[in-house]
Coordinates of C-alpha atoms and ligand atoms in Angstrom, one line a residue:
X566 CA 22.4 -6.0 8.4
X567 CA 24.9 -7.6 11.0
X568 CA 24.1 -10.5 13.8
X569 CA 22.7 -8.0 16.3
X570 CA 20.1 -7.0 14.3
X571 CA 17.9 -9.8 15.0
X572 CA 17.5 -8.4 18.5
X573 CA 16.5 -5.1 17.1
X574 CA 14.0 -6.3 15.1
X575 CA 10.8 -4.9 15.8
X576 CA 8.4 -5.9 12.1
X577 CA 5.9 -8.2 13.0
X578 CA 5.9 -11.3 10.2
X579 CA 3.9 -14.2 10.2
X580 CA 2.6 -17.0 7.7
X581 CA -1.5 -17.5 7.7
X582 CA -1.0 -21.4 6.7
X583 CA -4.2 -24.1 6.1
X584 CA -6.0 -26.1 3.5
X585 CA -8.2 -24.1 0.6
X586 CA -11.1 -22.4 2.7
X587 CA -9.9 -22.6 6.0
X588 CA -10.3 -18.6 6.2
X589 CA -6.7 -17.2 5.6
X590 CA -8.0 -14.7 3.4
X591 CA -10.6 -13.9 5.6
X592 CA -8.7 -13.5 8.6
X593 CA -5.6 -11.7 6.9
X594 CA -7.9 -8.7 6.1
X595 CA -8.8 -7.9 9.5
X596 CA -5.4 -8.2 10.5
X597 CA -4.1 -6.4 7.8
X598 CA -6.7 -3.6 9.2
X599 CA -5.3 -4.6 12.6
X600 CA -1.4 -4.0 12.3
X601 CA -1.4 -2.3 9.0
X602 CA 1.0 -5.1 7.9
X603 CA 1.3 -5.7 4.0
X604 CA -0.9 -8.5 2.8
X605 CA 0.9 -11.2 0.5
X606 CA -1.6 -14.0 -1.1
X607 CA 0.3 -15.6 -3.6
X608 CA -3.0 -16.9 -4.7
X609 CA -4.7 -12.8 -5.5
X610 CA -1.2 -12.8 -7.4
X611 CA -1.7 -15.3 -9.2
X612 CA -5.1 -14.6 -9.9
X613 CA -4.1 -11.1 -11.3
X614 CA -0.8 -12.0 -13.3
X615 CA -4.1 -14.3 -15.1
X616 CA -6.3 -11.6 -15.5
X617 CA -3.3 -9.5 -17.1
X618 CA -2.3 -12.8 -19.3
X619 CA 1.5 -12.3 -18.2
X620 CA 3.4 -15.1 -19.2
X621 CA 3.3 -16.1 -15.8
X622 CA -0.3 -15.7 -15.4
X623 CA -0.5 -18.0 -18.9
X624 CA 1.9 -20.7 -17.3
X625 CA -0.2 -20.9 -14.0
X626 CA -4.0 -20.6 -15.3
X627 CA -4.5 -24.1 -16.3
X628 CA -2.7 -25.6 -13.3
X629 CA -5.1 -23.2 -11.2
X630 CA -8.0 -24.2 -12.6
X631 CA -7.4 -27.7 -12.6
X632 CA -6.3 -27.4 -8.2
X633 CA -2.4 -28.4 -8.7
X634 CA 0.4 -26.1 -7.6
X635 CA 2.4 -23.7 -10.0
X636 CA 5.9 -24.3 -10.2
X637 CA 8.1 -23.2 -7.3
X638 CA 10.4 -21.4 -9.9
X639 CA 7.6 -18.9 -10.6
X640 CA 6.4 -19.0 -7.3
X641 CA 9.8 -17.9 -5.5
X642 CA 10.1 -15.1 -8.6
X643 CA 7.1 -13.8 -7.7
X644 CA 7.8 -13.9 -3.8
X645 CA 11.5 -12.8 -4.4
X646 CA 10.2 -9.7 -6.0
X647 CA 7.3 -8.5 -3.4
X648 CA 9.3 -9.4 -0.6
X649 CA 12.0 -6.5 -1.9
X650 CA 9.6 -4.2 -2.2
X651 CA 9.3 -0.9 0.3
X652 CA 6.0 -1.7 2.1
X653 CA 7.1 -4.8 3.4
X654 CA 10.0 -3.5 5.8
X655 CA 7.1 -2.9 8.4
X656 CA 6.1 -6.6 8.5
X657 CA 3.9 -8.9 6.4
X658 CA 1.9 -11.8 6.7
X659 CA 1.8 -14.4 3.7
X660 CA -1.1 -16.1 2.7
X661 CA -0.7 -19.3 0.7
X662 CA 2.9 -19.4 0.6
X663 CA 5.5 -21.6 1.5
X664 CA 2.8 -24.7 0.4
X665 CA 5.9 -26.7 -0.9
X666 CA 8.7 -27.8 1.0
X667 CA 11.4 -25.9 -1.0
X668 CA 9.6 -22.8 -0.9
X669 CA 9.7 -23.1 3.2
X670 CA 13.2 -23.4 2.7
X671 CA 13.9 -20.7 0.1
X672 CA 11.6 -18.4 2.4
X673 CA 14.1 -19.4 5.7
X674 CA 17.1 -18.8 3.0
X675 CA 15.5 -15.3 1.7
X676 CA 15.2 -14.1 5.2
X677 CA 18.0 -15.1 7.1
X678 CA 19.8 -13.8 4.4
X679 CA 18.5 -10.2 5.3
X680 CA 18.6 -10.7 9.0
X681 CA 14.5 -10.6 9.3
X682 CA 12.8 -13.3 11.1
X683 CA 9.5 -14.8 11.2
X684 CA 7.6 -14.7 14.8
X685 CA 4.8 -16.9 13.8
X686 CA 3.5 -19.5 11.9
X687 CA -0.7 -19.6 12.4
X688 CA -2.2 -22.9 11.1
X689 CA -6.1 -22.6 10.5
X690 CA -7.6 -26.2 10.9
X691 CA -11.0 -27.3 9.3
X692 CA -11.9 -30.8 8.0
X693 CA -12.2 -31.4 4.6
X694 CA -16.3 -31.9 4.5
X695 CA -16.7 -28.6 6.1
X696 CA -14.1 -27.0 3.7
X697 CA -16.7 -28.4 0.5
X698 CA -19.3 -26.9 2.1
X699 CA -18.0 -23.5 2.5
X700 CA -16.1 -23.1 -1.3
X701 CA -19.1 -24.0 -2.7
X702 CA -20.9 -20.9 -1.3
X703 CA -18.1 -18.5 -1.5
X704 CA -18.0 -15.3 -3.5
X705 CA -15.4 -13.3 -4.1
X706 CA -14.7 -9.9 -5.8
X707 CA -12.4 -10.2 -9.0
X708 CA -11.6 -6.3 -8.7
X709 CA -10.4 -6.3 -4.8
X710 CA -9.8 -9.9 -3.9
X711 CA -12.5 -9.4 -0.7
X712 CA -14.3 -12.5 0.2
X713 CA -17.9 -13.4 0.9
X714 CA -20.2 -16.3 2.2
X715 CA -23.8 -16.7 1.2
X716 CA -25.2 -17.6 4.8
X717 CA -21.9 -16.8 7.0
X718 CA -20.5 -13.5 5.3
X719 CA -22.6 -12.2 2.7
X720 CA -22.5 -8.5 1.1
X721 CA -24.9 -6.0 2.2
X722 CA -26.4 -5.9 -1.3
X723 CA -26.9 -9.2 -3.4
X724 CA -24.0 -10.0 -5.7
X725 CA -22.2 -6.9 -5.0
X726 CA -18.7 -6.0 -3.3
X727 CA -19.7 -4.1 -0.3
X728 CA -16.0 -2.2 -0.9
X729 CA -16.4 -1.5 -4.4
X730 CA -19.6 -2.8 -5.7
X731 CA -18.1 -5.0 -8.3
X732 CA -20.3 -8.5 -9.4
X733 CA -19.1 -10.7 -7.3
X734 CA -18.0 -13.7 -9.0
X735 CA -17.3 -17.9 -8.2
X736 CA -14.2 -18.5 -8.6
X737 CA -13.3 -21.2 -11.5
X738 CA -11.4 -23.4 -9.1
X739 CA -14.8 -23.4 -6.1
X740 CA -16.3 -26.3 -8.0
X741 CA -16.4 -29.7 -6.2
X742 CA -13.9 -32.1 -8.0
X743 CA -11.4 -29.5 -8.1
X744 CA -11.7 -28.5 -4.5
X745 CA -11.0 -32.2 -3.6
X746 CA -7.9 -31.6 -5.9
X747 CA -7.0 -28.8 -3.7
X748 CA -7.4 -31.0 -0.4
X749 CA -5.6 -33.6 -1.9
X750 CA -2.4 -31.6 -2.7
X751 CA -2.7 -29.5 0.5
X752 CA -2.5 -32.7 2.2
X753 CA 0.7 -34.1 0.1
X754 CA 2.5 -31.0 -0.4
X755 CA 1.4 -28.4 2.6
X756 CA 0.8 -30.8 5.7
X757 CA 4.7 -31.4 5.5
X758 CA 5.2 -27.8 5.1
X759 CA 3.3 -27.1 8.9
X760 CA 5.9 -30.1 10.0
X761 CA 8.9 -28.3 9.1
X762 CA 7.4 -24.7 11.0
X763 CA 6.5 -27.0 13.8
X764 CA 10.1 -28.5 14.4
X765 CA 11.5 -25.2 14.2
X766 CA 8.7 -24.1 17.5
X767 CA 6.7 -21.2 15.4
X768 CA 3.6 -23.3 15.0
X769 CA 0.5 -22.1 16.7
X770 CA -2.8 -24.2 15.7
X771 CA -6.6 -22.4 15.6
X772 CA -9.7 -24.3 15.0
X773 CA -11.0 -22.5 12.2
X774 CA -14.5 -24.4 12.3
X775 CA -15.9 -21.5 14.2
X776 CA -17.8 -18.4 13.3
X777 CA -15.1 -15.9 11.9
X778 CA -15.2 -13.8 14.5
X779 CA -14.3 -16.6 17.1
X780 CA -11.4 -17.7 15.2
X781 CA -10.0 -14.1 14.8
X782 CA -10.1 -13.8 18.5
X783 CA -8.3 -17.3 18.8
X784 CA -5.7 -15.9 16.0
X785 CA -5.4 -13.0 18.3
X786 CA -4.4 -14.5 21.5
X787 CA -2.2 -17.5 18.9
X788 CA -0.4 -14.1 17.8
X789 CA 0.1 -13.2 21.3
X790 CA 1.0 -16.2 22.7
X791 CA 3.9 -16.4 19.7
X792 CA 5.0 -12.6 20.6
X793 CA 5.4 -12.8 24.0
X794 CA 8.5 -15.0 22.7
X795 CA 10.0 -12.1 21.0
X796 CA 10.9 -9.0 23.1
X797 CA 11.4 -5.9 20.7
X798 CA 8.4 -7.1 18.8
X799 CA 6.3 -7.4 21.5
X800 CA 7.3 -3.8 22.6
X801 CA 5.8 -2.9 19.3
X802 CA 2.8 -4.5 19.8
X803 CA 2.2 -3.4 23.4
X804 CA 2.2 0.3 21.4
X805 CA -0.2 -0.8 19.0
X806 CA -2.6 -2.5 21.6
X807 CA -2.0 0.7 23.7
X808 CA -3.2 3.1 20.9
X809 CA -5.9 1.0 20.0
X810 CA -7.1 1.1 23.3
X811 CA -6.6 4.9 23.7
X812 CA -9.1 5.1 20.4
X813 CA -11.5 2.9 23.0
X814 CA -10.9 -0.2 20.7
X815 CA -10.6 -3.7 22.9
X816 CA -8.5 -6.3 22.7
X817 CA -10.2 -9.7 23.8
X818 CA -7.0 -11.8 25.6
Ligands
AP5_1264 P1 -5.2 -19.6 -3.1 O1 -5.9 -18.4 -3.6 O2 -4.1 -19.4 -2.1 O3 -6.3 -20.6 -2.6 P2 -6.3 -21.6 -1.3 O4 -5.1 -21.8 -0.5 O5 -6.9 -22.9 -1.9 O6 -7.2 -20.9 -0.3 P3 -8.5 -20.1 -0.6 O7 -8.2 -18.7 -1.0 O8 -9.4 -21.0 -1.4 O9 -9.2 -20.1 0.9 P4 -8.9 -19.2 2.2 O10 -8.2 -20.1 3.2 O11 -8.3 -17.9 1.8 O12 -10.4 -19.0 2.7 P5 -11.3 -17.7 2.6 O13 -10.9 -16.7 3.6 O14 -11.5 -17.2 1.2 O15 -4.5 -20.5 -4.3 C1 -5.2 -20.7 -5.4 C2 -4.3 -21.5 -6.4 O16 -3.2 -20.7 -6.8 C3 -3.7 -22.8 -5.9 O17 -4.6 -23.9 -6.0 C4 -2.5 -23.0 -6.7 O18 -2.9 -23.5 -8.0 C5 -2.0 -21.5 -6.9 N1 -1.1 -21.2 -5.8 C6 -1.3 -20.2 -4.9 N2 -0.2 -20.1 -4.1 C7 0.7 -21.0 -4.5 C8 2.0 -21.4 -4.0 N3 2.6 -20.8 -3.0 N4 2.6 -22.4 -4.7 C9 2.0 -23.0 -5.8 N5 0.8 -22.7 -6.3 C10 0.1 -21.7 -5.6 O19 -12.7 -18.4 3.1 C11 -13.4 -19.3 2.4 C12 -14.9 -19.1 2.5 O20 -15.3 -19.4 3.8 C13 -15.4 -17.7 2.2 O21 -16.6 -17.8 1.6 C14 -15.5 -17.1 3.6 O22 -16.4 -16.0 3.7 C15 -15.9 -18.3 4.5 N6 -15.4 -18.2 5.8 C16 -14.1 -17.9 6.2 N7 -14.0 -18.1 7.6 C17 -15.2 -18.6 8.0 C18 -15.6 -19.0 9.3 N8 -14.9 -19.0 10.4 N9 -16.9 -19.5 9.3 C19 -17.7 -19.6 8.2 N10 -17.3 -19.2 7.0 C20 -16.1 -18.7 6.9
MG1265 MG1 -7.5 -17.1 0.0

């Protein structure tokens, strides 16, 4: 793709970015519902290449367990590969990834190089205490990847995915001292990543300590607020708000 390109651009991309419970996961699902835009989590990547016991699931398990960050050689593989897939040429939104500096700039590299940009950067803030307090009550489902709170977001039927009535499980790294691992290396490694996306003017900031479906409608009006930069892709999204309304769905600016 040539220069001109950029202008005709009309795949909506954007980066869920925050500490370890903040809610990206949370939020990415009802946008994915939202936009129909392919879901990357390098984390529910991970997670599977361990289940499988790839070689790159055996390389990452212990670092996972123990809170630290897999390399950013198997990261970018990983990344390199899912962004060339087919589903991805209607627009993504990553989840987890860039958390090191060099995988921000191998991301900018990656994309430039076929002529796609990124139209947002969402940062979901919550302090640390409140982020203890939430992993330790989390559940997930090890089949799907959905998420679940015992007192904010539980399943409809104890212990079961409402999607696929798996057990849910808690996850190995949801345990205190590992958690404070987490913060710890979100706040060295990450917090200089949101610097970097701020300079370059795609940073939008949500307070994720409210209830989920407060912050969606702050991620909402972030997403809006970072589209009405971008012509052709707001055109797209002035369709998708359109049809969605025509179905009698609302959008809350
Ligand atoms: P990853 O899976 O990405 O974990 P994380 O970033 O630590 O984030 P979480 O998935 O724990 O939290 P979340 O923000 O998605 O919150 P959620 O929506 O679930 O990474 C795991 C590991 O993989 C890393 O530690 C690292 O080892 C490795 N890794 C992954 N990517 C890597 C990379 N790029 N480079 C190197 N290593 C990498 O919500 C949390 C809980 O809160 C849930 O119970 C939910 O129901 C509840 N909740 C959500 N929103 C709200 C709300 N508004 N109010 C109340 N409760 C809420
Ligand atoms: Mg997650």
């Amino acid at each position: 793709m040539g220069a001109t390109d950029f202008r005709q651009d009309t795949a909506l991309r954007l980066i869920l970015i925050g500490p370890p419970g903040a809610g990206k996961g949370t939020q990415a699902a009802r946008l994915r519902e939202r936009y129909q835009l392919a879901h990357i989590s390098t984390g529910d990547m991970l997670r599977e290449e361990v289940r499988r016991q790839t070689p790159h699931g055996r390389q990452a398990q212990a670092l996972m367990a123990a809170g630290k960050l897999v390399p950013d050689a198997l990261i970018l593989e990983m990344i390199g590969v899912r962004l060339s897939q087919p589903d991805v040429s209607r627009g993504f939104m990553l989840d987890g990834f860039p958390r090191s500096q060099p995988q921000a700039a191998e991301l900018c590299r990656l994309l430039a190089g076929q002529a796609r940009r990124l139209q947002a950067v969402i940062q979901l803030k919550l302090d640390d205490e409140e982020i203890v307090r939430r992993l330790s009550l989390r559940r997930s489902c090890p089949e799907c990847g959905r998420v679940y709170h015992l007192c904010s977001n539980p399943p409809r039927q104890t212990g079961a995915c409402d999607a696929d009535g798996h057990s849910l499980v808690h996850r190995e790294d949801d345990n205190e001292l590992t958690i404070r691992t987490r913060l710890a290396v979100y706040h060295e490694q990450t917090e200089p990543v949101v610097e970097f996306f701020s300079r370059r003017g795609l940073l939008r900031t949500v307070d994720a300590s409210r209830p989920i479906e407060h912050v969606e409608h702050y991620v909402e009006r972030a997403l809006q607020a970072a589209l009405a930069q971008t012509s052709p892709v707001r055109n797209l999204y002035r369709v998708a708000v359109s049809k969605r309304r025509s179905r009698g769905g609302s959008l809350r600016a």
